[in-house]
């Protein structure tokens, strides 16, 4: 997503800011081998879902949207029938149709364990920044929150911490650090200041620490 400012009750304008967020990284915009995509021409499945087939499709849908996104995408890769069922979940289908980068990006940075399909869908269906209520043009994919450009770049809640920072700032031990939401960074160029990151780093959620 990009920097957008609300200029009236129903009008928004794009800000001329090169934000260098994750969706500008090639790997995210071009997709991943294991990233889900809607395939309307796939062959019909040869096998069913076993005992799961005894349940009404609506019940399977209810279970799938409550799974974390990692489990849902894992389930989807089990077989063609599993893929067919997962792709028929309305919320998942909407996300794949309109915001596939949100799933691709969270798979790359390894945060899909922290939110469900339902949570991502609900976040995408809102417009406001969770911190200030202004228009939120960005997704903070570690905890699946909508956020505006100002909060994203200035609030401590969205400034991720290295392991060293977590220890120095909060004095947490390894047992506590192991429980913190974390992500793996992607090499690239970030922020309007064009900071280059060459290595994959493990970064921790500030507000959880
Ligand atoms: Zn905000």
PDB file of C-alpha atoms and ligand atoms in Angstrom:
ATOM      1  CA  UNK A   1       0.000   0.000   0.000  1.00  0.00           C
ATOM      2  CA  UNK A   2       1.096   3.576  -0.344  1.00  0.00           C
ATOM      3  CA  UNK A   3       1.002   6.903   1.418  1.00  0.00           C
ATOM      4  CA  UNK A   4      -2.502   8.335   1.119  1.00  0.00           C
ATOM      5  CA  UNK A   5      -4.012  11.333   2.881  1.00  0.00           C
ATOM      6  CA  UNK A   6      -7.722  11.901   3.505  1.00  0.00           C
ATOM      7  CA  UNK A   7      -8.659  15.357   2.160  1.00  0.00           C
ATOM      8  CA  UNK A   8     -12.424  15.276   2.748  1.00  0.00           C
ATOM      9  CA  UNK A   9     -15.131  12.913   3.979  1.00  0.00           C
ATOM     10  CA  UNK A  10     -15.003  10.890   0.749  1.00  0.00           C
ATOM     11  CA  UNK A  11     -11.811  11.954  -1.062  1.00  0.00           C
ATOM     12  CA  UNK A  12      -8.241  10.780  -0.713  1.00  0.00           C
ATOM     13  CA  UNK A  13      -5.047  11.846  -2.426  1.00  0.00           C
ATOM     14  CA  UNK A  14      -1.783   9.976  -3.008  1.00  0.00           C
ATOM     15  CA  UNK A  15       1.201  11.616  -1.353  1.00  0.00           C
ATOM     16  CA  UNK A  16       4.387  12.001  -3.390  1.00  0.00           C
ATOM     17  CA  UNK A  17       6.437   9.842  -1.033  1.00  0.00           C
ATOM     18  CA  UNK A  18       8.742   6.991  -2.059  1.00  0.00           C
ATOM     19  CA  UNK A  19       7.980   4.868   0.979  1.00  0.00           C
ATOM     20  CA  UNK A  20       9.973   1.738  -0.041  1.00  0.00           C
ATOM     21  CA  UNK A  21       7.726  -0.628   1.859  1.00  0.00           C
ATOM     22  CA  UNK A  22       7.637  -4.393   1.482  1.00  0.00           C
ATOM     23  CA  UNK A  23       5.313  -4.477  -1.540  1.00  0.00           C
ATOM     24  CA  UNK A  24       8.010  -2.712  -3.577  1.00  0.00           C
ATOM     25  CA  UNK A  25      10.362  -5.656  -3.154  1.00  0.00           C
ATOM     26  CA  UNK A  26      10.533  -7.868  -6.266  1.00  0.00           C
ATOM     27  CA  UNK A  27       9.979 -11.118  -4.398  1.00  0.00           C
ATOM     28  CA  UNK A  28       6.713  -9.805  -2.982  1.00  0.00           C
ATOM     29  CA  UNK A  29       5.378  -8.192  -6.153  1.00  0.00           C
ATOM     30  CA  UNK A  30       6.318 -11.178  -8.334  1.00  0.00           C
ATOM     31  CA  UNK A  31       5.167 -13.904  -5.971  1.00  0.00           C
ATOM     32  CA  UNK A  32       6.656 -16.981  -4.384  1.00  0.00           C
ATOM     33  CA  UNK A  33       6.620 -20.637  -5.335  1.00  0.00           C
ATOM     34  CA  UNK A  34       4.487 -21.482  -2.308  1.00  0.00           C
ATOM     35  CA  UNK A  35       2.352 -18.320  -2.401  1.00  0.00           C
ATOM     36  CA  UNK A  36      -1.322 -18.987  -3.069  1.00  0.00           C
ATOM     37  CA  UNK A  37      -2.857 -17.733  -6.301  1.00  0.00           C
ATOM     38  CA  UNK A  38      -6.297 -18.293  -7.689  1.00  0.00           C
ATOM     39  CA  UNK A  39      -6.126 -20.848 -10.516  1.00  0.00           C
ATOM     40  CA  UNK A  40      -9.410 -20.954 -12.371  1.00  0.00           C
ATOM     41  CA  UNK A  41      -8.212 -23.587 -14.877  1.00  0.00           C
ATOM     42  CA  UNK A  42      -6.951 -26.223 -12.455  1.00  0.00           C
ATOM     43  CA  UNK A  43      -7.838 -29.855 -13.144  1.00  0.00           C
ATOM     44  CA  UNK A  44     -10.675 -31.370 -11.085  1.00  0.00           C
ATOM     45  CA  UNK A  45      -9.461 -33.268  -7.992  1.00  0.00           C
ATOM     46  CA  UNK A  46      -9.071 -37.072  -8.077  1.00  0.00           C
ATOM     47  CA  UNK A  47      -9.352 -37.510  -4.302  1.00  0.00           C
ATOM     48  CA  UNK A  48     -11.591 -36.073  -1.577  1.00  0.00           C
ATOM     49  CA  UNK A  49     -10.799 -34.774   1.890  1.00  0.00           C
ATOM     50  CA  UNK A  50     -11.527 -38.075   3.666  1.00  0.00           C
ATOM     51  CA  UNK A  51     -13.668 -37.755   6.777  1.00  0.00           C
ATOM     52  CA  UNK A  52     -13.768 -33.972   6.371  1.00  0.00           C
ATOM     53  CA  UNK A  53     -16.054 -34.491   3.363  1.00  0.00           C
ATOM     54  CA  UNK A  54     -18.805 -35.614   5.783  1.00  0.00           C
ATOM     55  CA  UNK A  55     -19.054 -32.053   7.083  1.00  0.00           C
ATOM     56  CA  UNK A  56     -21.122 -29.411   5.272  1.00  0.00           C
ATOM     57  CA  UNK A  57     -18.899 -27.083   3.229  1.00  0.00           C
ATOM     58  CA  UNK A  58     -20.034 -24.117   5.361  1.00  0.00           C
ATOM     59  CA  UNK A  59     -18.703 -25.801   8.513  1.00  0.00           C
ATOM     60  CA  UNK A  60     -15.333 -26.467   6.834  1.00  0.00           C
ATOM     61  CA  UNK A  61     -15.255 -22.805   5.763  1.00  0.00           C
ATOM     62  CA  UNK A  62     -15.907 -21.671   9.356  1.00  0.00           C
ATOM     63  CA  UNK A  63     -13.009 -23.805  10.573  1.00  0.00           C
ATOM     64  CA  UNK A  64     -10.625 -22.656   7.811  1.00  0.00           C
ATOM     65  CA  UNK A  65     -11.150 -18.925   8.351  1.00  0.00           C
ATOM     66  CA  UNK A  66     -10.296 -19.339  12.030  1.00  0.00           C
ATOM     67  CA  UNK A  67      -7.032 -21.180  11.316  1.00  0.00           C
ATOM     68  CA  UNK A  68      -3.904 -19.073  11.318  1.00  0.00           C
ATOM     69  CA  UNK A  69      -2.913 -18.100   7.781  1.00  0.00           C
ATOM     70  CA  UNK A  70       0.086 -20.457   7.795  1.00  0.00           C
ATOM     71  CA  UNK A  71      -2.135 -23.471   8.594  1.00  0.00           C
ATOM     72  CA  UNK A  72      -4.660 -22.410   5.946  1.00  0.00           C
ATOM     73  CA  UNK A  73      -2.003 -22.121   3.218  1.00  0.00           C
ATOM     74  CA  UNK A  74      -0.463 -25.450   4.390  1.00  0.00           C
ATOM     75  CA  UNK A  75      -3.879 -27.112   4.194  1.00  0.00           C
ATOM     76  CA  UNK A  76      -4.375 -25.643   0.723  1.00  0.00           C
ATOM     77  CA  UNK A  77      -1.196 -27.326  -0.554  1.00  0.00           C
ATOM     78  CA  UNK A  78      -2.249 -30.824   0.588  1.00  0.00           C
ATOM     79  CA  UNK A  79      -4.225 -31.719  -2.562  1.00  0.00           C
ATOM     80  CA  UNK A  80      -6.228 -30.278  -5.429  1.00  0.00           C
ATOM     81  CA  UNK A  81      -9.450 -30.847  -3.450  1.00  0.00           C
ATOM     82  CA  UNK A  82      -8.002 -29.010  -0.430  1.00  0.00           C
ATOM     83  CA  UNK A  83      -7.031 -26.160  -2.727  1.00  0.00           C
ATOM     84  CA  UNK A  84     -10.516 -26.117  -4.241  1.00  0.00           C
ATOM     85  CA  UNK A  85     -12.130 -25.973  -0.780  1.00  0.00           C
ATOM     86  CA  UNK A  86      -9.737 -23.311   0.554  1.00  0.00           C
ATOM     87  CA  UNK A  87     -10.240 -21.165  -2.558  1.00  0.00           C
ATOM     88  CA  UNK A  88     -14.016 -21.365  -2.091  1.00  0.00           C
ATOM     89  CA  UNK A  89     -13.782 -19.630   1.315  1.00  0.00           C
ATOM     90  CA  UNK A  90     -15.271 -16.208   0.423  1.00  0.00           C
ATOM     91  CA  UNK A  91     -12.890 -14.174   2.630  1.00  0.00           C
ATOM     92  CA  UNK A  92      -9.780 -16.004   1.351  1.00  0.00           C
ATOM     93  CA  UNK A  93     -10.947 -15.639  -2.232  1.00  0.00           C
ATOM     94  CA  UNK A  94     -11.496 -11.885  -1.819  1.00  0.00           C
ATOM     95  CA  UNK A  95      -7.996 -11.459  -0.385  1.00  0.00           C
ATOM     96  CA  UNK A  96      -6.400 -13.482  -3.213  1.00  0.00           C
ATOM     97  CA  UNK A  97      -8.361 -11.496  -5.794  1.00  0.00           C
ATOM     98  CA  UNK A  98      -7.716  -8.015  -4.458  1.00  0.00           C
ATOM     99  CA  UNK A  99      -4.708  -8.034  -2.096  1.00  0.00           C
ATOM    100  CA  UNK A 100      -2.593 -11.138  -2.871  1.00  0.00           C
ATOM    101  CA  UNK A 101       0.562  -9.249  -1.818  1.00  0.00           C
ATOM    102  CA  UNK A 102      -0.683  -9.246   1.790  1.00  0.00           C
ATOM    103  CA  UNK A 103      -0.447 -13.057   1.916  1.00  0.00           C
ATOM    104  CA  UNK A 104       2.754 -13.276  -0.160  1.00  0.00           C
ATOM    105  CA  UNK A 105       4.457 -10.679   2.027  1.00  0.00           C
ATOM    106  CA  UNK A 106       3.457 -12.325   5.301  1.00  0.00           C
ATOM    107  CA  UNK A 107       4.685 -15.714   3.996  1.00  0.00           C
ATOM    108  CA  UNK A 108       8.053 -14.195   3.083  1.00  0.00           C
ATOM    109  CA  UNK A 109       8.530 -12.428   6.416  1.00  0.00           C
ATOM    110  CA  UNK A 110       7.170 -15.495   8.269  1.00  0.00           C
ATOM    111  CA  UNK A 111       4.343 -13.821  10.186  1.00  0.00           C
ATOM    112  CA  UNK A 112       1.457 -15.963   8.953  1.00  0.00           C
ATOM    113  CA  UNK A 113       1.273 -17.773  12.327  1.00  0.00           C
ATOM    114  CA  UNK A 114       0.112 -14.595  14.065  1.00  0.00           C
ATOM    115  CA  UNK A 115      -3.245 -13.960  12.390  1.00  0.00           C
ATOM    116  CA  UNK A 116      -6.122 -15.831  10.780  1.00  0.00           C
ATOM    117  CA  UNK A 117      -7.741 -15.359   7.383  1.00  0.00           C
ATOM    118  CA  UNK A 118     -10.725 -13.804   9.167  1.00  0.00           C
ATOM    119  CA  UNK A 119      -8.535 -11.285  11.019  1.00  0.00           C
ATOM    120  CA  UNK A 120      -6.707 -10.275   7.827  1.00  0.00           C
ATOM    121  CA  UNK A 121     -10.003  -9.924   5.974  1.00  0.00           C
ATOM    122  CA  UNK A 122     -11.532  -7.784   8.729  1.00  0.00           C
ATOM    123  CA  UNK A 123      -8.452  -5.559   8.844  1.00  0.00           C
ATOM    124  CA  UNK A 124      -8.547  -5.100   5.063  1.00  0.00           C
ATOM    125  CA  UNK A 125     -12.245  -4.176   5.257  1.00  0.00           C
ATOM    126  CA  UNK A 126     -11.561  -1.274   7.609  1.00  0.00           C
ATOM    127  CA  UNK A 127     -10.061   2.042   6.528  1.00  0.00           C
ATOM    128  CA  UNK A 128      -8.797   3.641   9.723  1.00  0.00           C
ATOM    129  CA  UNK A 129      -5.371   3.565  11.323  1.00  0.00           C
ATOM    130  CA  UNK A 130      -5.701   1.589  14.587  1.00  0.00           C
ATOM    131  CA  UNK A 131      -3.536   4.106  16.411  1.00  0.00           C
ATOM    132  CA  UNK A 132      -4.958   7.509  15.447  1.00  0.00           C
ATOM    133  CA  UNK A 133      -8.162   6.913  13.463  1.00  0.00           C
ATOM    134  CA  UNK A 134      -6.878   8.687  10.323  1.00  0.00           C
ATOM    135  CA  UNK A 135      -6.876   6.807   7.002  1.00  0.00           C
ATOM    136  CA  UNK A 136      -4.565   3.797   7.318  1.00  0.00           C
ATOM    137  CA  UNK A 137      -2.955   3.047   3.944  1.00  0.00           C
ATOM    138  CA  UNK A 138      -0.505   0.451   5.315  1.00  0.00           C
ATOM    139  CA  UNK A 139      -0.657  -2.993   6.889  1.00  0.00           C
ATOM    140  CA  UNK A 140       1.616  -3.805   9.805  1.00  0.00           C
ATOM    141  CA  UNK A 141       1.920  -7.486   8.964  1.00  0.00           C
ATOM    142  CA  UNK A 142       3.418  -8.689  12.220  1.00  0.00           C
ATOM    143  CA  UNK A 143       0.167  -8.291  14.119  1.00  0.00           C
ATOM    144  CA  UNK A 144      -2.134  -7.518  11.172  1.00  0.00           C
ATOM    145  CA  UNK A 145      -2.991  -3.907  12.040  1.00  0.00           C
ATOM    146  CA  UNK A 146      -3.909  -1.039   9.731  1.00  0.00           C
ATOM    147  CA  UNK A 147      -1.712   1.979  10.169  1.00  0.00           C
ATOM    148  CA  UNK A 148      -1.207   5.410   8.592  1.00  0.00           C
ATOM    149  CA  UNK A 149       2.100   6.704   7.230  1.00  0.00           C
ATOM    150  CA  UNK A 150       2.741   9.006  10.204  1.00  0.00           C
ATOM    151  CA  UNK A 151       2.120   6.373  12.887  1.00  0.00           C
ATOM    152  CA  UNK A 152       4.001   3.756  10.853  1.00  0.00           C
ATOM    153  CA  UNK A 153       7.111   5.897  10.643  1.00  0.00           C
ATOM    154  CA  UNK A 154       7.000   7.697  13.993  1.00  0.00           C
ATOM    155  CA  UNK A 155       5.278   5.564  16.660  1.00  0.00           C
ATOM    156  CA  UNK A 156       7.491   3.286  18.714  1.00  0.00           C
ATOM    157  CA  UNK A 157       4.860   0.499  18.480  1.00  0.00           C
ATOM    158  CA  UNK A 158       5.793  -0.024  14.821  1.00  0.00           C
ATOM    159  CA  UNK A 159       9.550   0.265  15.163  1.00  0.00           C
ATOM    160  CA  UNK A 160      10.781  -3.311  15.209  1.00  0.00           C
ATOM    161  CA  UNK A 161      13.580  -4.344  17.522  1.00  0.00           C
ATOM    162  CA  UNK A 162      16.584  -6.579  17.027  1.00  0.00           C
ATOM    163  CA  UNK A 163      17.258  -9.240  19.676  1.00  0.00           C
ATOM    164  CA  UNK A 164      20.046  -7.052  21.059  1.00  0.00           C
ATOM    165  CA  UNK A 165      17.638  -4.093  21.372  1.00  0.00           C
ATOM    166  CA  UNK A 166      15.049  -6.238  23.198  1.00  0.00           C
ATOM    167  CA  UNK A 167      17.623  -7.332  25.768  1.00  0.00           C
ATOM    168  CA  UNK A 168      19.074  -3.834  26.213  1.00  0.00           C
ATOM    169  CA  UNK A 169      15.758  -1.960  26.352  1.00  0.00           C
ATOM    170  CA  UNK A 170      13.535  -4.384  28.276  1.00  0.00           C
ATOM    171  CA  UNK A 171      16.016  -6.754  29.914  1.00  0.00           C
ATOM    172  CA  UNK A 172      14.108  -9.826  28.701  1.00  0.00           C
ATOM    173  CA  UNK A 173      15.644 -13.295  28.909  1.00  0.00           C
ATOM    174  CA  UNK A 174      15.637 -15.980  26.220  1.00  0.00           C
ATOM    175  CA  UNK A 175      12.450 -17.631  27.557  1.00  0.00           C
ATOM    176  CA  UNK A 176      10.458 -14.380  27.203  1.00  0.00           C
ATOM    177  CA  UNK A 177      12.024 -13.447  23.876  1.00  0.00           C
ATOM    178  CA  UNK A 178      10.985 -16.843  22.475  1.00  0.00           C
ATOM    179  CA  UNK A 179       7.324 -15.870  23.055  1.00  0.00           C
ATOM    180  CA  UNK A 180       7.477 -12.505  21.242  1.00  0.00           C
ATOM    181  CA  UNK A 181       5.929 -12.071  17.773  1.00  0.00           C
ATOM    182  CA  UNK A 182       8.785 -11.829  15.292  1.00  0.00           C
ATOM    183  CA  UNK A 183       9.452 -11.498  11.582  1.00  0.00           C
ATOM    184  CA  UNK A 184      12.312 -12.168   9.160  1.00  0.00           C
ATOM    185  CA  UNK A 185      13.304  -9.125   7.152  1.00  0.00           C
ATOM    186  CA  UNK A 186      13.765  -9.230   3.375  1.00  0.00           C
ATOM    187  CA  UNK A 187      16.917  -7.699   1.841  1.00  0.00           C
ATOM    188  CA  UNK A 188      16.012  -4.459   0.092  1.00  0.00           C
ATOM    189  CA  UNK A 189      15.740  -0.687   0.319  1.00  0.00           C
ATOM    190  CA  UNK A 190      13.381   0.722   2.954  1.00  0.00           C
ATOM    191  CA  UNK A 191      11.801   3.967   4.210  1.00  0.00           C
ATOM    192  CA  UNK A 192      11.863   7.386   2.480  1.00  0.00           C
ATOM    193  CA  UNK A 193      15.489   7.613   3.660  1.00  0.00           C
ATOM    194  CA  UNK A 194      16.298   4.628   1.383  1.00  0.00           C
ATOM    195  CA  UNK A 195      18.052   2.573   4.030  1.00  0.00           C
ATOM    196  CA  UNK A 196      19.589  -0.531   2.452  1.00  0.00           C
ATOM    197  CA  UNK A 197      19.312  -3.853   4.312  1.00  0.00           C
ATOM    198  CA  UNK A 198      21.447  -6.652   2.877  1.00  0.00           C
ATOM    199  CA  UNK A 199      20.833  -9.517   5.292  1.00  0.00           C
ATOM    200  CA  UNK A 200      17.768 -11.302   6.615  1.00  0.00           C
ATOM    201  CA  UNK A 201      17.369 -10.232  10.233  1.00  0.00           C
ATOM    202  CA  UNK A 202      15.004 -11.483  12.930  1.00  0.00           C
ATOM    203  CA  UNK A 203      13.041  -8.514  14.266  1.00  0.00           C
ATOM    204  CA  UNK A 204      10.651  -8.389  17.242  1.00  0.00           C
ATOM    205  CA  UNK A 205       7.386  -6.578  17.870  1.00  0.00           C
ATOM    206  CA  UNK A 206       7.973  -3.526  20.062  1.00  0.00           C
ATOM    207  CA  UNK A 207       4.551  -3.361  21.719  1.00  0.00           C
ATOM    208  CA  UNK A 208       4.626  -7.061  22.708  1.00  0.00           C
ATOM    209  CA  UNK A 209       8.100  -6.664  24.234  1.00  0.00           C
TER     210      UNK A 209
HETATM  211 ZN1  LIG B   1      -2.170   6.740  12.507  1.00  0.00          ZN
END
